[in-house]
PDB file of N, CA, C and O in Angstrom:
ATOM      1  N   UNK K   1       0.821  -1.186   0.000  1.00  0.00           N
ATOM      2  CA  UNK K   1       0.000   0.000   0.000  1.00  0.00           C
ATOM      3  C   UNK K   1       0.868   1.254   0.000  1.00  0.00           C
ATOM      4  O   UNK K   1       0.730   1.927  -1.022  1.00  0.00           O
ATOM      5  N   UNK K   2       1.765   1.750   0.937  1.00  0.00           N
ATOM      6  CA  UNK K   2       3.112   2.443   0.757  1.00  0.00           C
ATOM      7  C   UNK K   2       3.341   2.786  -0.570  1.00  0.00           C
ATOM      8  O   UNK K   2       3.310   3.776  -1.301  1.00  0.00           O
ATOM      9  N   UNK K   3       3.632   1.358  -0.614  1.00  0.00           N
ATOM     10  CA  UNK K   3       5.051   1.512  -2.111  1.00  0.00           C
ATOM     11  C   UNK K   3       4.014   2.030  -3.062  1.00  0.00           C
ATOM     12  O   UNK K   3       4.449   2.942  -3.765  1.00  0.00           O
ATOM     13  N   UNK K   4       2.628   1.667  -3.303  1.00  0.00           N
ATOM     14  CA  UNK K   4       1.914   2.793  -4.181  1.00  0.00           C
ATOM     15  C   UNK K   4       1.674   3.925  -4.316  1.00  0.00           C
ATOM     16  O   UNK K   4       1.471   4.603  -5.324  1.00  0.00           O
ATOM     17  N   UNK K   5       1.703   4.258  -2.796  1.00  0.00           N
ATOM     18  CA  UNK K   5       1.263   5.652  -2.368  1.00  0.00           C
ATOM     19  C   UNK K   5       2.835   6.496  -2.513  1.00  0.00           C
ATOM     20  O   UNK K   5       2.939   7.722  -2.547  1.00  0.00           O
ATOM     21  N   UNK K   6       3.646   5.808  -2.564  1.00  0.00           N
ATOM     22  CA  UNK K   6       5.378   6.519  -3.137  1.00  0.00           C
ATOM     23  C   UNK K   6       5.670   6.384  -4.272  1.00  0.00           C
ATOM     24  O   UNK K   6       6.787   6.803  -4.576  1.00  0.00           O
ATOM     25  N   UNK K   7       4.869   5.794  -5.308  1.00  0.00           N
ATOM     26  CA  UNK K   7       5.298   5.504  -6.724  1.00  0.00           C
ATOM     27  C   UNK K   7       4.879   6.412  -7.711  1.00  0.00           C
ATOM     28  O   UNK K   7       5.342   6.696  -8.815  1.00  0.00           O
ATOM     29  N   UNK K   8       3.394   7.010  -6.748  1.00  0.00           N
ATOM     30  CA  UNK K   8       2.710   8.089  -7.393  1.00  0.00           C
ATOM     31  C   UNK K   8       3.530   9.141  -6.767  1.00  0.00           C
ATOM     32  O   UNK K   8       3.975   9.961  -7.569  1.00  0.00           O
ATOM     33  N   UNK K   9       3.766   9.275  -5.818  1.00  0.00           N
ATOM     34  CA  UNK K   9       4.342  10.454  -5.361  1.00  0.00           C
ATOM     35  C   UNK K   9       5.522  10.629  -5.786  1.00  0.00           C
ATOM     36  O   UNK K   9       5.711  11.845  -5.784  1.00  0.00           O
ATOM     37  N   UNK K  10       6.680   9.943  -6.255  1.00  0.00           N
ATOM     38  CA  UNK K  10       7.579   9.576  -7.281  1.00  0.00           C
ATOM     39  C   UNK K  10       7.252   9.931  -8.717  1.00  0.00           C
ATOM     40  O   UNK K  10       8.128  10.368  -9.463  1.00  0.00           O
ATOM     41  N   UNK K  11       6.694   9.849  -8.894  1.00  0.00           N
ATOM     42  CA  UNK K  11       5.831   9.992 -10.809  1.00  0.00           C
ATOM     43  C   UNK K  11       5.227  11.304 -10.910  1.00  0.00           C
ATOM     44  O   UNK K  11       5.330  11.951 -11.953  1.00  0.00           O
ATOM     45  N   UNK K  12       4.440  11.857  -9.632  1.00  0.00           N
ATOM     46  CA  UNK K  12       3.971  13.199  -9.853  1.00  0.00           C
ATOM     47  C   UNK K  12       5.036  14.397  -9.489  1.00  0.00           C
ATOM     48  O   UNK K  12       4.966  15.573  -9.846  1.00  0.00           O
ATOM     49  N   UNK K  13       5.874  13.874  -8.814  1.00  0.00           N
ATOM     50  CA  UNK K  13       7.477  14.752  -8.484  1.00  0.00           C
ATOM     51  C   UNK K  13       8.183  14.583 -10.234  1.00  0.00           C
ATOM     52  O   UNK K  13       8.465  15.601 -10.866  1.00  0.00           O
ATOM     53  N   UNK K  14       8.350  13.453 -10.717  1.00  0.00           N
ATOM     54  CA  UNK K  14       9.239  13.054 -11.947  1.00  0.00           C
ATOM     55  C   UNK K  14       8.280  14.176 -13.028  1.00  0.00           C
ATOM     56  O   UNK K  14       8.952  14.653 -13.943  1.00  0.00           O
ATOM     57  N   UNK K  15       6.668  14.645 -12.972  1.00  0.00           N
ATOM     58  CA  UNK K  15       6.135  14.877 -14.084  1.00  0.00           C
ATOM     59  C   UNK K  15       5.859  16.612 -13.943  1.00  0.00           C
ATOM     60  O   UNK K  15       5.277  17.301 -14.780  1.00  0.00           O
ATOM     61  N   UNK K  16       6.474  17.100 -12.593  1.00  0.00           N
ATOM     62  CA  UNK K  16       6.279  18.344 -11.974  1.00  0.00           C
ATOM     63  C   UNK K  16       8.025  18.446 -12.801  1.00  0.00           C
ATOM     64  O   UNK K  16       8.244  19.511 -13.378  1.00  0.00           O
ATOM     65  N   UNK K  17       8.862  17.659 -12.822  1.00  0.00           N
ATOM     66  CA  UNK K  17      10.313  18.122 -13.331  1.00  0.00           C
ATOM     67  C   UNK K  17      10.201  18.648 -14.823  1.00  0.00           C
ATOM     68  O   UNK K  17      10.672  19.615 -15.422  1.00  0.00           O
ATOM     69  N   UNK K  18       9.352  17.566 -15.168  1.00  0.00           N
ATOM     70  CA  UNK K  18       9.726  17.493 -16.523  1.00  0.00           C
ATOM     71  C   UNK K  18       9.030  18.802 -17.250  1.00  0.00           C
ATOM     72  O   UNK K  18       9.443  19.301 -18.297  1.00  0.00           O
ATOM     73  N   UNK K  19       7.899  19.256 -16.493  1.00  0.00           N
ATOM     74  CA  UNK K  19       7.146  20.287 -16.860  1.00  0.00           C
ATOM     75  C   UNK K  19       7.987  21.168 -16.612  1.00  0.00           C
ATOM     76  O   UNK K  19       8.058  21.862 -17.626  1.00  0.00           O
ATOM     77  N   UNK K  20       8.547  21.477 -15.984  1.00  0.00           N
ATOM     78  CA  UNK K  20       9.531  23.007 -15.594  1.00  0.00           C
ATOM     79  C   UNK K  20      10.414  22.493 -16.499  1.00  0.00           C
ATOM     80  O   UNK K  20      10.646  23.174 -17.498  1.00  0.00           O
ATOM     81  N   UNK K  21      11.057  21.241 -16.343  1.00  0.00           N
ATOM     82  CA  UNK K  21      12.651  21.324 -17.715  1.00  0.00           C
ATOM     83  C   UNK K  21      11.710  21.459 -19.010  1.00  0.00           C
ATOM     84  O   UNK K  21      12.389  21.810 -19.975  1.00  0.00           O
ATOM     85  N   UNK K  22      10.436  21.296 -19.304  1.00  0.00           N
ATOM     86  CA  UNK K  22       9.864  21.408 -20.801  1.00  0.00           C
ATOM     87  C   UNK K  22      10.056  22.949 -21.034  1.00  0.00           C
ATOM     88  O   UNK K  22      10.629  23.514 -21.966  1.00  0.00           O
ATOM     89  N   UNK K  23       9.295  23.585 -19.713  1.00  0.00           N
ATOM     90  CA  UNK K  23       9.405  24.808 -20.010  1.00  0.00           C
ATOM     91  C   UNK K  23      10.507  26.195 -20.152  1.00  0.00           C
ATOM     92  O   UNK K  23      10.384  27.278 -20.725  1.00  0.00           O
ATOM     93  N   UNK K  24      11.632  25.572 -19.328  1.00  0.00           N
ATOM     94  CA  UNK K  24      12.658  25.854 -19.568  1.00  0.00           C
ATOM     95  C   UNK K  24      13.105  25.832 -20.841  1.00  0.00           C
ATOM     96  O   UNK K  24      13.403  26.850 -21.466  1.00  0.00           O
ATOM     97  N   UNK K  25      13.163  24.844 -21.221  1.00  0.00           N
ATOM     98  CA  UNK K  25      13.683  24.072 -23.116  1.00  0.00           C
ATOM     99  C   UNK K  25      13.598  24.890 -23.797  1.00  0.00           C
ATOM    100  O   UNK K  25      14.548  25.334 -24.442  1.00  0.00           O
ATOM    101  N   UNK K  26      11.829  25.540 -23.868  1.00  0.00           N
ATOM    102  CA  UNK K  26      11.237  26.329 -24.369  1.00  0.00           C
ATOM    103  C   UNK K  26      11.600  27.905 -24.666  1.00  0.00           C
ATOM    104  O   UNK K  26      11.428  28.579 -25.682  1.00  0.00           O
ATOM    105  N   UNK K  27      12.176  28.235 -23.375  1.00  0.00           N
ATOM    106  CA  UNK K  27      12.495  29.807 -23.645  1.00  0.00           C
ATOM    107  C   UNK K  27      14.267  29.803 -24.106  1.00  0.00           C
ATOM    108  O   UNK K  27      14.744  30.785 -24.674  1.00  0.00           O
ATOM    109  N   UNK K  28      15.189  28.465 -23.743  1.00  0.00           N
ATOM    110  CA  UNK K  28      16.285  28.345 -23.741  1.00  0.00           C
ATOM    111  C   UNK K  28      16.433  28.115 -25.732  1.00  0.00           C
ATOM    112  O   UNK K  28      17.388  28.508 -26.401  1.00  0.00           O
ATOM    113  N   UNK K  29      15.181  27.381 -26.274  1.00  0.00           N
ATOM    114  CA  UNK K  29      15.647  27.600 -27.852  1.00  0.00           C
ATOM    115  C   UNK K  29      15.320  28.536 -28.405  1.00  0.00           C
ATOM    116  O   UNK K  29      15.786  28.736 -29.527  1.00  0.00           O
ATOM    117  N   UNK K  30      13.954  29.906 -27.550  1.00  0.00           N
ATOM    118  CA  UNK K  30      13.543  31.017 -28.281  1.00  0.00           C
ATOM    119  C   UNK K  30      15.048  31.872 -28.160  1.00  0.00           C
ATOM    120  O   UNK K  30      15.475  32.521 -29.115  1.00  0.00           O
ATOM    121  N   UNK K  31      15.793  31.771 -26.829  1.00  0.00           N
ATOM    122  CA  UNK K  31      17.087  32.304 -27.043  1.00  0.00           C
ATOM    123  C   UNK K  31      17.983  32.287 -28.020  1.00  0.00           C
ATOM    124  O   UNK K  31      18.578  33.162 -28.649  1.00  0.00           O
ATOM    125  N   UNK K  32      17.969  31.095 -28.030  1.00  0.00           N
ATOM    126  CA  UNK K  32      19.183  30.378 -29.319  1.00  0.00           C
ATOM    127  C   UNK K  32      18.257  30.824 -30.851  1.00  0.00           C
ATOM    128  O   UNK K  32      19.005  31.140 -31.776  1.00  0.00           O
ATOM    129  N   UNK K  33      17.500  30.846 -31.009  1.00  0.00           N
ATOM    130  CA  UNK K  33      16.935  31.509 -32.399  1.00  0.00           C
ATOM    131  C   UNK K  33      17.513  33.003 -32.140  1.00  0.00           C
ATOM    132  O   UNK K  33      18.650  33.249 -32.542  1.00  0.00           O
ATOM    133  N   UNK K  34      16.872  33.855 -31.579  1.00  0.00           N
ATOM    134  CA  UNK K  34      17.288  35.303 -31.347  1.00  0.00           C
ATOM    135  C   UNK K  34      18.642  35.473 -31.831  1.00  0.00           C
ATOM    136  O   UNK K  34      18.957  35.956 -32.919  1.00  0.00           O
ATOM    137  N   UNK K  35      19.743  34.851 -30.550  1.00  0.00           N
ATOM    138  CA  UNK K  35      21.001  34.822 -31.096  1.00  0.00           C
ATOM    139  C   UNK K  35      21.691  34.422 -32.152  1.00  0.00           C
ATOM    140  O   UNK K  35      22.858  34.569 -32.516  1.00  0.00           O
ATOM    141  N   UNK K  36      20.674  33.843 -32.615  1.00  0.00           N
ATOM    142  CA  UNK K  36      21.241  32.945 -34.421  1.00  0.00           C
ATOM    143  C   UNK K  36      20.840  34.479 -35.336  1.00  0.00           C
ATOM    144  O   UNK K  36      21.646  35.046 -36.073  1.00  0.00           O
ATOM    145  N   UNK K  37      19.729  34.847 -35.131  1.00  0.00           N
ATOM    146  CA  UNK K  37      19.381  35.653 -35.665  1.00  0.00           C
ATOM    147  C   UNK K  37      20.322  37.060 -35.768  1.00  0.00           C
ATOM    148  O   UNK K  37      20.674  37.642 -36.794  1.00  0.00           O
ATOM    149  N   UNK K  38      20.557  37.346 -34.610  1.00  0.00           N
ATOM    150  CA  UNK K  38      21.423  38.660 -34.265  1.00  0.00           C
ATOM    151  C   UNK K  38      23.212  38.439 -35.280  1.00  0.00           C
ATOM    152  O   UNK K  38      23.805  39.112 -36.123  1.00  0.00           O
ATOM    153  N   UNK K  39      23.494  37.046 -34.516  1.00  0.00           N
ATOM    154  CA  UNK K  39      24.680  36.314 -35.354  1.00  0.00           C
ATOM    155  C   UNK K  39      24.611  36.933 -36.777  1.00  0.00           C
ATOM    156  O   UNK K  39      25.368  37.825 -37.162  1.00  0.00           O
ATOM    157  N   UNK K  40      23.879  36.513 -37.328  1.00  0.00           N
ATOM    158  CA  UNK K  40      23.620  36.866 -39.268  1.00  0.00           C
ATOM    159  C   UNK K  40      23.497  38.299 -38.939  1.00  0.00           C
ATOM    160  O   UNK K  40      24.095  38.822 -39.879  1.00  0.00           O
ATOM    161  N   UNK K  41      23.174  39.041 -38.342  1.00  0.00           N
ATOM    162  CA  UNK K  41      23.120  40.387 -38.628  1.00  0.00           C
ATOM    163  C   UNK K  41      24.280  41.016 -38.366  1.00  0.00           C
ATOM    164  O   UNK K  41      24.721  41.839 -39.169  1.00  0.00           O
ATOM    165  N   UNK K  42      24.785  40.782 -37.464  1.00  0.00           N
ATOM    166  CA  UNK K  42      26.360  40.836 -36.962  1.00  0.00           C
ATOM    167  C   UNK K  42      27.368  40.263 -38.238  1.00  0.00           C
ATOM    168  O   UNK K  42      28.139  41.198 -38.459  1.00  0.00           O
ATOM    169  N   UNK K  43      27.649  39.275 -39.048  1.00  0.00           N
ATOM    170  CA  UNK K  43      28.075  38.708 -40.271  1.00  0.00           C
ATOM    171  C   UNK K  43      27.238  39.467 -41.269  1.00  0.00           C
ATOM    172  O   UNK K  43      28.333  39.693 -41.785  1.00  0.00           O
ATOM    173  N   UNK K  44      26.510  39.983 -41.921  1.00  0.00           N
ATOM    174  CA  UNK K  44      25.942  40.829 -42.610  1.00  0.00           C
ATOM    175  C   UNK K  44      26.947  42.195 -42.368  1.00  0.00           C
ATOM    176  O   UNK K  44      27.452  42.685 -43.378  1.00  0.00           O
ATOM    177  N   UNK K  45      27.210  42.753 -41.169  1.00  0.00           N
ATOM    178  CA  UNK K  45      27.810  44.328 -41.097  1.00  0.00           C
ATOM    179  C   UNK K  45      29.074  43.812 -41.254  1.00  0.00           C
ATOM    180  O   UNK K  45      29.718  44.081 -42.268  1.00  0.00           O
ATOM    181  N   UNK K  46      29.634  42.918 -40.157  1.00  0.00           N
ATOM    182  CA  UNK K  46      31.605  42.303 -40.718  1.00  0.00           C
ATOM    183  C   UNK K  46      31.177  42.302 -42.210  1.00  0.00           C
ATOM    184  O   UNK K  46      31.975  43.131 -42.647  1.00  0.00           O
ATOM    185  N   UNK K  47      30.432  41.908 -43.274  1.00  0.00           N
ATOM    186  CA  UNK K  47      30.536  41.537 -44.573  1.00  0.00           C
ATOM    187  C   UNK K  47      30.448  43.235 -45.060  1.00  0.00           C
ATOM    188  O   UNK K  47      31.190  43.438 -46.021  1.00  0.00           O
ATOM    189  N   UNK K  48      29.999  43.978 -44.781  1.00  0.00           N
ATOM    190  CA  UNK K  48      29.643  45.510 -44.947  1.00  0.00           C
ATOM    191  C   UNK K  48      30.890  46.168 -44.943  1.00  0.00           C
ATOM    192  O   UNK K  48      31.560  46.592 -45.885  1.00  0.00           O
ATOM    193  N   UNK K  49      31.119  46.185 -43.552  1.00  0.00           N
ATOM    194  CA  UNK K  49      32.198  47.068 -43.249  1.00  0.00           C
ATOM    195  C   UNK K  49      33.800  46.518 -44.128  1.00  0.00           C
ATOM    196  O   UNK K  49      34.435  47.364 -44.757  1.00  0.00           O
ATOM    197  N   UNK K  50      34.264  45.139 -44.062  1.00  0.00           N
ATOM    198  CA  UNK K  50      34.791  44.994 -44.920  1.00  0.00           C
ATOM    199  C   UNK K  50      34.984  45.473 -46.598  1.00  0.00           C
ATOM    200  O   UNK K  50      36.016  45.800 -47.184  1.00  0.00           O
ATOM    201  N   UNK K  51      33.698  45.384 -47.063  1.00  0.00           N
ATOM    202  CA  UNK K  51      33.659  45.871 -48.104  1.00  0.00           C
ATOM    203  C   UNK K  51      33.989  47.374 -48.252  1.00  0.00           C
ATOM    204  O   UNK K  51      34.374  47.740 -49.363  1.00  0.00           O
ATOM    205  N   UNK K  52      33.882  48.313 -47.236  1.00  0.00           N
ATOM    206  CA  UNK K  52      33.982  49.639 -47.250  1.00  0.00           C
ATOM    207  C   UNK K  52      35.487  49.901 -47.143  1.00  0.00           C
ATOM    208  O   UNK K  52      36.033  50.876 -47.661  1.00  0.00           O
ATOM    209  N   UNK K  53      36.228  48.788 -46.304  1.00  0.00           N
ATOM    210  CA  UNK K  53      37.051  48.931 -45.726  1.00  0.00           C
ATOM    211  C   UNK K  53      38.102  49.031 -47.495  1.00  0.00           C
ATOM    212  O   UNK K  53      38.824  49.944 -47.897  1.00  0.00           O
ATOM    213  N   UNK K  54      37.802  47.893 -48.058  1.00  0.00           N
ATOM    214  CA  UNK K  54      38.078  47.917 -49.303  1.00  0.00           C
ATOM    215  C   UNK K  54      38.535  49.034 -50.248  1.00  0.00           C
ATOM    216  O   UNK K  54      39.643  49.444 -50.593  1.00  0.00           O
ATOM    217  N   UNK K  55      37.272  49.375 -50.541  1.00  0.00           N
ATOM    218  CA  UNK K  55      37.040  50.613 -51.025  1.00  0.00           C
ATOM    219  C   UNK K  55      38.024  51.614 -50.565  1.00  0.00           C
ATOM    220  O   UNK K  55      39.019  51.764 -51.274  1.00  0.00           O
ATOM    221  N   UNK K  56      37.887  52.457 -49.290  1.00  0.00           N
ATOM    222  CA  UNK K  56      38.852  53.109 -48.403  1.00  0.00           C
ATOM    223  C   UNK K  56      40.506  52.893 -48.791  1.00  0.00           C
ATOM    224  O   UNK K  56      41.321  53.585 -49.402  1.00  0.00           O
ATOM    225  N   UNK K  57      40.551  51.883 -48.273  1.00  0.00           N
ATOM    226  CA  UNK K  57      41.877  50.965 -49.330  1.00  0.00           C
ATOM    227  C   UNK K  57      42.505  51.313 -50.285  1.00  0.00           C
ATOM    228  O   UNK K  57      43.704  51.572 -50.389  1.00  0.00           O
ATOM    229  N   UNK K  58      41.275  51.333 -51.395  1.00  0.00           N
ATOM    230  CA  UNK K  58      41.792  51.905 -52.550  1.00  0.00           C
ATOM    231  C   UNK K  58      41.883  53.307 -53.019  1.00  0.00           C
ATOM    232  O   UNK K  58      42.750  53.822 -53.725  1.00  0.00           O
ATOM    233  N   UNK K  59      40.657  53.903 -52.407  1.00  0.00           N
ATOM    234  CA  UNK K  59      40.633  55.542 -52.498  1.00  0.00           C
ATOM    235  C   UNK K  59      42.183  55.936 -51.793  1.00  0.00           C
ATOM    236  O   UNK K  59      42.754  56.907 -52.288  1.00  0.00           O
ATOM    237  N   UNK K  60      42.748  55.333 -50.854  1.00  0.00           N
ATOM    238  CA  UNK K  60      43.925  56.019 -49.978  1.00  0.00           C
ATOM    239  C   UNK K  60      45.359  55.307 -50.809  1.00  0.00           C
ATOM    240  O   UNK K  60      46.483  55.806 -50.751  1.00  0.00           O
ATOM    241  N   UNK K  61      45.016  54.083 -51.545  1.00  0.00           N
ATOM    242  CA  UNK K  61      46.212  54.079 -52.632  1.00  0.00           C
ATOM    243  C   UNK K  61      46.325  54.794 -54.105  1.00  0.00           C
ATOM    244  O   UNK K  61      47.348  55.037 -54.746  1.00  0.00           O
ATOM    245  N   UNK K  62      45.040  55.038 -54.422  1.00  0.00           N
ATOM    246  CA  UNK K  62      44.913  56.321 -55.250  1.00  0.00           C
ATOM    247  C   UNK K  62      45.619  57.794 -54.965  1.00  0.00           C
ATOM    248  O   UNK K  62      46.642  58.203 -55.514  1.00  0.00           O
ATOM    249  N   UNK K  63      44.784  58.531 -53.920  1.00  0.00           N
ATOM    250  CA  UNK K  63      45.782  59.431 -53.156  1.00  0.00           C
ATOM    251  C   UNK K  63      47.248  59.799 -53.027  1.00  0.00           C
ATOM    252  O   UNK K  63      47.869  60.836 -53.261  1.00  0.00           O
ATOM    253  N   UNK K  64      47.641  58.425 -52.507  1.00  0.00           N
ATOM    254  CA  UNK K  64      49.483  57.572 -52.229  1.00  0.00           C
ATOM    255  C   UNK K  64      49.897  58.426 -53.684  1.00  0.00           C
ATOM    256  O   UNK K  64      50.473  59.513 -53.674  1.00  0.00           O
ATOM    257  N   UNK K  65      49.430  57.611 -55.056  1.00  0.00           N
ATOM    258  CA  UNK K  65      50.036  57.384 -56.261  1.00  0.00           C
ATOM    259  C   UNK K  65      50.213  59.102 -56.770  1.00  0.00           C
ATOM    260  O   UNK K  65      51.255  59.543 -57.256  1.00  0.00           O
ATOM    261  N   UNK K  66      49.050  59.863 -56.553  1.00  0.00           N
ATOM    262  CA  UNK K  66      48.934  61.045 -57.472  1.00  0.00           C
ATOM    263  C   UNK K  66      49.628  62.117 -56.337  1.00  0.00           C
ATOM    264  O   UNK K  66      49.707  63.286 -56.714  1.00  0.00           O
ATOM    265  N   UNK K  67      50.241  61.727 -54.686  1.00  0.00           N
ATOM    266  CA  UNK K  67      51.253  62.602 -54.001  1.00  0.00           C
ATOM    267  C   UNK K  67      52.178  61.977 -54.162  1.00  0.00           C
ATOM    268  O   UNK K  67      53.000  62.486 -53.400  1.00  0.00           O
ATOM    269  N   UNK K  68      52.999  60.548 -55.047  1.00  0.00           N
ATOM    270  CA  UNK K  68      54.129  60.900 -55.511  1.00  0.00           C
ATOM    271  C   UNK K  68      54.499  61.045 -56.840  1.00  0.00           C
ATOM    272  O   UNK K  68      55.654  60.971 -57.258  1.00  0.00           O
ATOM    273  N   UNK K  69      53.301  61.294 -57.629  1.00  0.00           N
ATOM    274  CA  UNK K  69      53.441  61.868 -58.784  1.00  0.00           C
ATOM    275  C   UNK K  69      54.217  63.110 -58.685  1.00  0.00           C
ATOM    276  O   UNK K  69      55.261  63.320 -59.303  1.00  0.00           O
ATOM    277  N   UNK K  70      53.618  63.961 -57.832  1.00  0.00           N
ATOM    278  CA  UNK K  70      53.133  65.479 -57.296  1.00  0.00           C
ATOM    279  C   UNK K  70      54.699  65.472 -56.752  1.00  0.00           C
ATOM    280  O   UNK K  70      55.308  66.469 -57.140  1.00  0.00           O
ATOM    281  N   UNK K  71      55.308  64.767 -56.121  1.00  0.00           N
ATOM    282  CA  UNK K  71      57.013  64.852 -55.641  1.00  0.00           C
ATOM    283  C   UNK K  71      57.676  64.950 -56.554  1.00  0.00           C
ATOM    284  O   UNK K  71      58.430  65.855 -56.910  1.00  0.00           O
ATOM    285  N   UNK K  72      57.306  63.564 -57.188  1.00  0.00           N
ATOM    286  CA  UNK K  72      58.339  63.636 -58.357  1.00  0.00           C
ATOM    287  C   UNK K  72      58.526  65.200 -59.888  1.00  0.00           C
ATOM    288  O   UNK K  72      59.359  65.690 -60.650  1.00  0.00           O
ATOM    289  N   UNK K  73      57.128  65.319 -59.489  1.00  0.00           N
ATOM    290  CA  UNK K  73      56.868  66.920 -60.779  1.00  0.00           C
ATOM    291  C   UNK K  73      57.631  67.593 -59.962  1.00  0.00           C
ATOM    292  O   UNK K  73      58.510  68.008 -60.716  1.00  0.00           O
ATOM    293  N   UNK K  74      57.913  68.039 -58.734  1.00  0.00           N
ATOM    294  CA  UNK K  74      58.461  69.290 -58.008  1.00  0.00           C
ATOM    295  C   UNK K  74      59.949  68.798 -57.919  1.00  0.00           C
ATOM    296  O   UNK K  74      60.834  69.445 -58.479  1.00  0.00           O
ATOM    297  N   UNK K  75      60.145  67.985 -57.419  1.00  0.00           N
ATOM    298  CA  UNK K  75      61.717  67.108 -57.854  1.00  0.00           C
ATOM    299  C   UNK K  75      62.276  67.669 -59.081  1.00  0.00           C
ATOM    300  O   UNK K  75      63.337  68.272 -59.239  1.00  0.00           O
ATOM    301  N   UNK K  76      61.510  67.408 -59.790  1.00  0.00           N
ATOM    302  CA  UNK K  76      62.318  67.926 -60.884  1.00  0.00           C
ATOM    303  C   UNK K  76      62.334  68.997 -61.276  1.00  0.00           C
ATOM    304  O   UNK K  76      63.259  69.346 -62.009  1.00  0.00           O
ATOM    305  N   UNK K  77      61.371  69.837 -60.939  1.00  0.00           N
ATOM    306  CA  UNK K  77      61.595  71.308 -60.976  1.00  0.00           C
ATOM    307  C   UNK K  77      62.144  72.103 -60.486  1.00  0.00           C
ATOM    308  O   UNK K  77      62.310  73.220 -60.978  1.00  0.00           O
ATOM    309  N   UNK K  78      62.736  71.581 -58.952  1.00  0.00           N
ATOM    310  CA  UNK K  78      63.982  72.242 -58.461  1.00  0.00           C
ATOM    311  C   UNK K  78      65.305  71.711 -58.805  1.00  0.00           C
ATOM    312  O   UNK K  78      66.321  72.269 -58.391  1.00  0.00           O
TER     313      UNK K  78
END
């Protein structure tokens, strides 16, 4: 008689866990979406800013080329 009256009480403790770890589960993968989500947006701007960075790059080796053009014309004019 006991051991029934502890098997349920065992089973309704085991089904009170599982409900809180279900519900836990629950907000712990809406997290992990969010952060997946944010992730790609975060890799979207690194992919951005790189590209600018690029660009920049080249506008400032452009620059470089036509101030030692600009030396070399005055170089020789003195």
């Amino acid at each position: 008689m006991y051991g029934g009256v502890y098997l349920m009480g065992v089973g309704g403790l085991i089904t009170v866990l599982l409900s809180i770890s279900g519900f836990l589960l629950r907000y712990v993968v809406q997290d992990l979406r969010e952060l997946k989500s944010e992730l790609v947006e975060i890799k979207v701007g690194v992919a951005s800013l790189q590209g600018e960075q690029l660009v920049l790059k080249s506008m400032v080796q452009t620059q470089l080329t036509m101030l030692r053009k600009r030396i070399q014309v005055l170089e020789k004019v003195n």
